[in-house]
Short mmCIF file of C-alpha atoms in Angstrom, two decimals:
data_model
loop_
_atom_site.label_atom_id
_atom_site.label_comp_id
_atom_site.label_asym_id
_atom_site.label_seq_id
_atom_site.Cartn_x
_atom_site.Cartn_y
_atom_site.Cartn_z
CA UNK P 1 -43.90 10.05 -10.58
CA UNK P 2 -43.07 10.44 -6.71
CA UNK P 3 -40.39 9.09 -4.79
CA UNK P 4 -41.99 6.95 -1.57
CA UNK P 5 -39.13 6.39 0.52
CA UNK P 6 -35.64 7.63 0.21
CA UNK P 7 -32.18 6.92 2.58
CA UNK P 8 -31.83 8.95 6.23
CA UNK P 9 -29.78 11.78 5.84
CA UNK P 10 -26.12 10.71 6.95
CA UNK P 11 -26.40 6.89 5.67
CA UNK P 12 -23.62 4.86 4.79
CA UNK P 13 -22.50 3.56 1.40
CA UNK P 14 -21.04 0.05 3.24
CA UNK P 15 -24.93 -0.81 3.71
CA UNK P 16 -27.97 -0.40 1.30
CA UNK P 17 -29.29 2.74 -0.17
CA UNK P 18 -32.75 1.82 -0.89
CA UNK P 19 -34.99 4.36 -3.08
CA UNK P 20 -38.91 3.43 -3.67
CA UNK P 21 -40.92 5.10 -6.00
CA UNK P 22 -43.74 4.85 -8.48
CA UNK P 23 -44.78 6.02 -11.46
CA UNK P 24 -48.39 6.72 -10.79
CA UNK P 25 -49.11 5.88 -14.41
CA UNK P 26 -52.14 3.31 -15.28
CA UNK P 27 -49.70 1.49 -17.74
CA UNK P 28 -45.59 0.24 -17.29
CA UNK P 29 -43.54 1.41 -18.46
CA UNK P 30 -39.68 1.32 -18.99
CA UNK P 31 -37.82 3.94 -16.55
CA UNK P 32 -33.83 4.95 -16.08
CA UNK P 33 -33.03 5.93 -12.47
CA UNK P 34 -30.33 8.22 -12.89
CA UNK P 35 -27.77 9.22 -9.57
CA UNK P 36 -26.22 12.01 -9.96
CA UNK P 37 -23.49 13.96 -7.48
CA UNK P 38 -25.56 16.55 -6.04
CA UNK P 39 -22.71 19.35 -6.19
CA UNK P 40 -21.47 18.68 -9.38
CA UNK P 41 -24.95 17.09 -11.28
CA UNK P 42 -22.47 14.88 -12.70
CA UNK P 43 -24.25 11.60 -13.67
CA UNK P 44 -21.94 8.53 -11.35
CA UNK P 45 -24.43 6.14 -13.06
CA UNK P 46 -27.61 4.91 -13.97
CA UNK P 47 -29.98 1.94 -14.14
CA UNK P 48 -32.65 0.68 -16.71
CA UNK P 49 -35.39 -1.01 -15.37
CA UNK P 50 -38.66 -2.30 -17.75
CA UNK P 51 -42.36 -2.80 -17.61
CA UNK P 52 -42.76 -1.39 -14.02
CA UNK P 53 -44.94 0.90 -12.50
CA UNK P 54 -43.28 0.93 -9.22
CA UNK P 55 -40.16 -0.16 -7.91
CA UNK P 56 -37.40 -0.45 -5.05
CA UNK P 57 -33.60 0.33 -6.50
CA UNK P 58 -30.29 0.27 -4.52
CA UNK P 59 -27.90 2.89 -5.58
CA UNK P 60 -24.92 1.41 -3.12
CA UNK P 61 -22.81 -0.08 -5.44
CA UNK P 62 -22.95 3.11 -7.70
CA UNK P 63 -21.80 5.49 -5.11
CA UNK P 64 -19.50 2.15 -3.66
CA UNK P 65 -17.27 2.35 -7.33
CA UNK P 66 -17.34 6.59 -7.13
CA UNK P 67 -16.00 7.28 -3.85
CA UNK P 68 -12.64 7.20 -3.01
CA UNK P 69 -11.66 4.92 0.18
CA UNK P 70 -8.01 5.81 -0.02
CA UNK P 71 -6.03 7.45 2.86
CA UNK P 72 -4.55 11.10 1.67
CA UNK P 73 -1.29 11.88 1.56
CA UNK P 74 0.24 15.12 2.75
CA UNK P 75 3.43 16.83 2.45
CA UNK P 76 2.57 18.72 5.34
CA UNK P 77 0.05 18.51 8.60
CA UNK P 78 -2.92 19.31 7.50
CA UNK P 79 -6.58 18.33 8.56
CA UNK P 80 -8.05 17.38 5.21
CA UNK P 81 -12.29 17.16 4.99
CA UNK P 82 -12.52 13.41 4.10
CA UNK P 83 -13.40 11.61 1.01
CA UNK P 84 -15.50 9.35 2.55
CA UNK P 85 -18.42 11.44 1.97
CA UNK P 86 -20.66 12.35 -1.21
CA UNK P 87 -24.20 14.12 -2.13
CA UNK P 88 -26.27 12.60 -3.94
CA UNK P 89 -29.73 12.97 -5.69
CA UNK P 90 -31.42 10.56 -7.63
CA UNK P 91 -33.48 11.35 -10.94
CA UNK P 92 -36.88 9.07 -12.37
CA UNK P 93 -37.95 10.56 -15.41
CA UNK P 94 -37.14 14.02 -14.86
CA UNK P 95 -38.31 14.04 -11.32
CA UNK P 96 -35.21 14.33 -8.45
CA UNK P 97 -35.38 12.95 -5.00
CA UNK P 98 -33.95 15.56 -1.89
CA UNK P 99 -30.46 15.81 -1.88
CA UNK P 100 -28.39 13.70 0.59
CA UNK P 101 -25.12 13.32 2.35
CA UNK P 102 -23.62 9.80 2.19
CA UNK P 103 -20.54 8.34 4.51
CA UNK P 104 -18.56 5.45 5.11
CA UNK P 105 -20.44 4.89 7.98
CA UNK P 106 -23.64 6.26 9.66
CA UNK P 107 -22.76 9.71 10.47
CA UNK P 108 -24.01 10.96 13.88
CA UNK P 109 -23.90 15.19 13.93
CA UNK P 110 -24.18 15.60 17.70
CA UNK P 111 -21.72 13.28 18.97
CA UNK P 112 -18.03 15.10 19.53
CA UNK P 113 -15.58 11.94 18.87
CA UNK P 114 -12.40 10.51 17.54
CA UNK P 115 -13.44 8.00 14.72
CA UNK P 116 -9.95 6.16 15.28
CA UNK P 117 -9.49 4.37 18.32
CA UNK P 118 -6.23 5.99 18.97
CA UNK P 119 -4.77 2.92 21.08
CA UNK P 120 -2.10 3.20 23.66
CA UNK P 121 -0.24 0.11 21.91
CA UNK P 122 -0.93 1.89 18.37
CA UNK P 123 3.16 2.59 17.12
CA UNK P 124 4.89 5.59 15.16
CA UNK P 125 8.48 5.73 13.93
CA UNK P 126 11.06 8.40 12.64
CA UNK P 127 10.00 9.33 9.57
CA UNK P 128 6.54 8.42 9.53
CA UNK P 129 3.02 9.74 8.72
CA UNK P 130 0.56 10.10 11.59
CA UNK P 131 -3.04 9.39 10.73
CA UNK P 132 -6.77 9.58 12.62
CA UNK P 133 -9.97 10.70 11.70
CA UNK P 134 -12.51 13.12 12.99
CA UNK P 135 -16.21 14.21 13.43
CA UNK P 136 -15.68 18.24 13.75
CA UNK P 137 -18.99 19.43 15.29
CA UNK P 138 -18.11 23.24 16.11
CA UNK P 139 -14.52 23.62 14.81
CA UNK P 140 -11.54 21.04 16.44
CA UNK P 141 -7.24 21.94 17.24
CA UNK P 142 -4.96 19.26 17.29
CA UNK P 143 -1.41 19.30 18.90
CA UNK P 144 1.15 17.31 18.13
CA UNK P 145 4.66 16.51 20.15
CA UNK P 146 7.34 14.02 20.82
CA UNK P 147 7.89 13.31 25.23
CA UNK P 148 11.53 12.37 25.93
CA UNK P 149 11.11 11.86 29.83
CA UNK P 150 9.55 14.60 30.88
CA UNK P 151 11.05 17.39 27.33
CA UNK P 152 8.38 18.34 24.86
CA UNK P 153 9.38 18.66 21.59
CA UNK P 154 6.75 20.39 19.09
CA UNK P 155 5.84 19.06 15.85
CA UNK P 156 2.45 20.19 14.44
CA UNK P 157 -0.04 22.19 15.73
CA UNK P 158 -3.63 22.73 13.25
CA UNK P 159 -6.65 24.36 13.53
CA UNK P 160 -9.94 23.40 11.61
CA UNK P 161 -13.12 25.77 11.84
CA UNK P 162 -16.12 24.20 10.09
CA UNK P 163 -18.85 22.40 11.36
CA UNK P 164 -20.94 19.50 11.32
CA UNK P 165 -17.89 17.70 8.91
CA UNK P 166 -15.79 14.76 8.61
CA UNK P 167 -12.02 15.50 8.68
CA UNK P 168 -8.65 13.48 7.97
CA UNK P 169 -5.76 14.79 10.34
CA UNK P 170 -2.65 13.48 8.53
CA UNK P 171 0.77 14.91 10.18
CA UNK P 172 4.19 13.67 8.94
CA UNK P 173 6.20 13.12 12.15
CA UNK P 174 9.56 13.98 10.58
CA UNK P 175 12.69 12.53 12.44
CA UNK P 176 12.05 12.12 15.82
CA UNK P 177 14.81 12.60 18.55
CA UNK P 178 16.92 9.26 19.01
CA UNK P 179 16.01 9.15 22.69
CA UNK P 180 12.37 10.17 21.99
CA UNK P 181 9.92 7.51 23.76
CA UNK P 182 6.09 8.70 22.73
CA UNK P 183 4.48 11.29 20.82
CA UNK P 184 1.36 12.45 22.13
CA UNK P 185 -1.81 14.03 20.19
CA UNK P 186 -4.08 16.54 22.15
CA UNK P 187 -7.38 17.02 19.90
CA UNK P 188 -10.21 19.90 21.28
CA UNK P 189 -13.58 18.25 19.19
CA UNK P 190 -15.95 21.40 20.33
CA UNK P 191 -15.87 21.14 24.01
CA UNK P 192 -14.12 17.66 24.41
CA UNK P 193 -10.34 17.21 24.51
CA UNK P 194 -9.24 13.69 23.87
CA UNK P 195 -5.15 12.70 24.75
CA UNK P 196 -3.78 10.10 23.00
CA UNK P 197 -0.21 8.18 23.24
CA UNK P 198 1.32 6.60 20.33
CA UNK P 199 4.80 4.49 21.18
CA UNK P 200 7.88 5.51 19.49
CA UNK P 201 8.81 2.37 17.50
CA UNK P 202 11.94 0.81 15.17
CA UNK P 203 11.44 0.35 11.79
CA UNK P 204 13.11 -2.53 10.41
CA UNK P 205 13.46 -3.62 6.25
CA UNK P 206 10.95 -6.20 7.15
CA UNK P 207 8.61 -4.13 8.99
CA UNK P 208 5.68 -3.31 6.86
CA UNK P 209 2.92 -0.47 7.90
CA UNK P 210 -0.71 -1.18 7.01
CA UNK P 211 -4.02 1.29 7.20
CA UNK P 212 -7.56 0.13 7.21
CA UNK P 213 -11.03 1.60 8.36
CA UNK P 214 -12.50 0.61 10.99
CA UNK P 215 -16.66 0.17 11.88
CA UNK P 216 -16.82 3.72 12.49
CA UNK P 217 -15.15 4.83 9.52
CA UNK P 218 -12.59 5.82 10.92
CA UNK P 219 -8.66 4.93 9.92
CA UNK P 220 -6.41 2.49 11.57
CA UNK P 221 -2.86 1.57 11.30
CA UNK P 222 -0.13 -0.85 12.78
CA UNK P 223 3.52 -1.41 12.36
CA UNK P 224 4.14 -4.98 11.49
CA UNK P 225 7.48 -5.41 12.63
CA UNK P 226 8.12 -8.58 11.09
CA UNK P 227 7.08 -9.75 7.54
CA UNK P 228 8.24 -12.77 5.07
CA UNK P 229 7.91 -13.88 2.18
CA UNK P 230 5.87 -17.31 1.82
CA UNK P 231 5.85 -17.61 -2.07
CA UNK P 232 5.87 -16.62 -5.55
CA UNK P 233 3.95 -17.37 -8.52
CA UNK P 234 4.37 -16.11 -12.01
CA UNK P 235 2.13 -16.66 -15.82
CA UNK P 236 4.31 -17.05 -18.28
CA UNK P 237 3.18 -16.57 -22.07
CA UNK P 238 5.24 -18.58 -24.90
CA UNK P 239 5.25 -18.23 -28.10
CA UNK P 240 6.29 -20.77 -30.70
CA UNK P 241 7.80 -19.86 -34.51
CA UNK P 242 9.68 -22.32 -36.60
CA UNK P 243 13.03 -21.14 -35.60
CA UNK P 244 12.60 -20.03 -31.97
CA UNK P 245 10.59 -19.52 -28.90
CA UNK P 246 10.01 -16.69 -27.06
CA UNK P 247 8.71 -16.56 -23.49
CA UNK P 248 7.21 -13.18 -21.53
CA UNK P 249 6.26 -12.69 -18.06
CA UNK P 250 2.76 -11.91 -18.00
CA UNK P 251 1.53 -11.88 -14.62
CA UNK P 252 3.08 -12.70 -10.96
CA UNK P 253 2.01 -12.18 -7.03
CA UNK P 254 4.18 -12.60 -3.93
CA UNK P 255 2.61 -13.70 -0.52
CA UNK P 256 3.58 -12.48 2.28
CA UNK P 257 3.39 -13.13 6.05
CA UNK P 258 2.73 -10.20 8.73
CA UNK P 259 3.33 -10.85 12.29
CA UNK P 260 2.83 -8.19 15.11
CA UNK P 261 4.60 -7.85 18.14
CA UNK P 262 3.34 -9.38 21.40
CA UNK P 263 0.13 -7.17 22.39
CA UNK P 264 -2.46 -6.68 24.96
CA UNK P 265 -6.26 -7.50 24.34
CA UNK P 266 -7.57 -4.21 23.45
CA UNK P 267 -5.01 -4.36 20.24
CA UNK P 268 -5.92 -7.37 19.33
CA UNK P 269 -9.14 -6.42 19.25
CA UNK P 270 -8.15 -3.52 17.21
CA UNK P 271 -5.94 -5.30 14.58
CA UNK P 272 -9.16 -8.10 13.96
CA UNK P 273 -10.97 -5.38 12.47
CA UNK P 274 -8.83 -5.86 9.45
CA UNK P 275 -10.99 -8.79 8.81
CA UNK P 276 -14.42 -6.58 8.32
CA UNK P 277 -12.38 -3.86 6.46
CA UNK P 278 -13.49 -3.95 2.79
CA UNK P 279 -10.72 -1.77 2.00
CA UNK P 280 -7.13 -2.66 3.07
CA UNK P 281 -3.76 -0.62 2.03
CA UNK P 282 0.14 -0.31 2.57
CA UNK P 283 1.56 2.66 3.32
CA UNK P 284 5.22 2.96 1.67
CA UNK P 285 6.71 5.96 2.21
CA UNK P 286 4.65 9.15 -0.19
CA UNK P 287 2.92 5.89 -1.82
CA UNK P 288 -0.35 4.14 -0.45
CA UNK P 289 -0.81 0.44 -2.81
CA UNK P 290 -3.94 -1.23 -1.96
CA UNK P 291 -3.47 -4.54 -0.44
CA UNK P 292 -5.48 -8.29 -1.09
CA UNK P 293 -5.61 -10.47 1.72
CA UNK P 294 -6.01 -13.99 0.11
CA UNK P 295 -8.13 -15.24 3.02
CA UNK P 296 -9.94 -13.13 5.92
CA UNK P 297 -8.19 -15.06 8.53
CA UNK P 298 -5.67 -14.21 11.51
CA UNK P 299 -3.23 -16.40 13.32
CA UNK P 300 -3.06 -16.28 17.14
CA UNK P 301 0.50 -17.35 18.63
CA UNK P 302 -0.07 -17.98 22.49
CA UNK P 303 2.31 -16.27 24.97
CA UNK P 304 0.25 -16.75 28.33
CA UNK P 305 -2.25 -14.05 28.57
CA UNK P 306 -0.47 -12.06 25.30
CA UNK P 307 -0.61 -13.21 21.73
CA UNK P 308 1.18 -12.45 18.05
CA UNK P 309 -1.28 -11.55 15.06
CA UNK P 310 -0.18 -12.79 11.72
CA UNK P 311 -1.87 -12.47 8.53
CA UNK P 312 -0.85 -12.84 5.26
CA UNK P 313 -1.04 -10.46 2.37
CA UNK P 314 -0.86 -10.76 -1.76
CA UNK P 315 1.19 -8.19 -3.64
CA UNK P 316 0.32 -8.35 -7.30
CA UNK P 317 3.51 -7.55 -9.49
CA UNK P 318 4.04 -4.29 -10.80
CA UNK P 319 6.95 -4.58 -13.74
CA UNK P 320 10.52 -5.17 -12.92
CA UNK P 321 12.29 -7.76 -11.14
CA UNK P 322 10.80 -10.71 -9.64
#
């Protein structure tokens, strides 16, 4: 049995993962294919195939329902290496391929870079959790600090030393001053520095905050500052006895409407990558829920040469009150 083609080191998972091999036997035969995490040898899953004697398999959707796509949470700045990254190898009948690294998306070593866009319309608020991702090539710093005119205020300030790794830099802002009007991120990536302003916003009870990743792998967020509720609908089971009935909620989703502030082309741009995000979540506080969008659509409201986003959102209930 030998393996005749195998993914590039650094693939993504979003794509396919194709592995070719053969048996070299005279006769087919049935065969498992067996991935396994190449750290741990942990089987993530296998596949049977019959009567072959050489064959093509994809092993994305495997590695797809093992990885975790979730944002981390921290209590404190930290940069965290990222989950969006695995080793695999991949058994035939006792015969394993070379190992690999896997990513979200195709990872490029050489190329010093903030996977987050890091927009100058992008919004933080007291209270809430700074996020952006990174492709460390020799060891990266990150500074962190609220402007009030021309007053710097320090928040975080984190050091990371490996190489050649993917990293999640997740700083809780903590209360920011009341006349505090950006906070700006310094990041040294090996010999780049990259500056980036975020826009000291309200939060509101109907402001809702959602995360994504973006083609790059990297992950997004936006303030919604306005959000309401479209409908309800609830399943109801009922039971019937001679003397009574008896009815249960079984099942009920809310849908909800998102609508962004008035914004400039380059965050529009940035918010319609929602649409190609396979993964979408809410951020709520120390909680992240993953969130269904019942359609891939956005709205565009016209104000000359600026627009509104909306898009709207299904939250499945969780127990509780309707």
């Amino acid at each position: 049995m030998k393996f005749t083609n195998i993914p590039k080191n650094g693939a993504s998972w979003s794509g396919e993962l194709l592995y070719s091999f053969a048996t070299e036997l005279a006769d087919k035969s049935d065969v498992q294919v067996i991935v396994r995490d190449a750290e741990t040898d942990a089987e993530l899953g296998r596949l049977q195939l019959y009567a072959i004697t050489e064959a093509t398999v994809d092993i994305a959707p495997i590695v797809r329902r093992r990885v975790s796509d979730e944002p981390q949470i921290a209590r404190a700045s930290e940069i965290i290496p990222s989950l969006a990254m695995c080793r695999v190898i991949v058994e035939v009948e006792g015969v394993r391929s070379p190992k690999i690294s896997l990513f979200r998306a195709d990872y490029k070593p050489l190329i010093h870079r903030v996977l987050s866009s890091m927009s100058t319309g992008c919004g933080i608020a007291s209270g809430d959790t700074l996020r952006f991702t990174l492709n460390v090539v020799k060891g990266a710093t990150v500074t962190v600090e609220e402007l009030t005119g021309h007053k710097h205020r320090h928040i975080a300030h984190l050091s990371y030393n490996a190489q050649s790794q993917i990293v999640e830099v997740v700083v809780p802002i903590g209360n920011l001053s009341k006349e505090a009007d950006r906070v700006v991120v310094t990041i040294t990536n090996g010999i780049v520095t990259d500056i980036a302003e975020y826009r000291v916003v309200e939060r509101t009870e109907s402001s809702r905050k959602l995360l994504w990743y973006n083609a790059q792998g990297g992950v997004e967020s936006y303030i919604f500052p306005y959000s309401r509720l479209l409908e309800r609908k609830a399943d109801v089971s009922t039971i019937r006895t001679a003397t009574k009935q008896h009815s249960s909620l079984t099942a009920a989703q809310s849908r909800v409407r998102l609508t962004s502030a008035v914004l400039q082309l380059r965050e529009q741009e940035r918010l319609a990558e929602i649409l190609r995000s396979p993964y979408i979540f809410e951020e709520r506080s120390d909680t992240i829920l993953g969130v269904e969008l019942p359609s891939r659509e956005l709205r565009y409201d016209e104000h000359g040469a600026l627009k509104r986003l909306s898009l709207d959102i299904v939250e499945e209930w969780k127990g509780g009150a309707l």
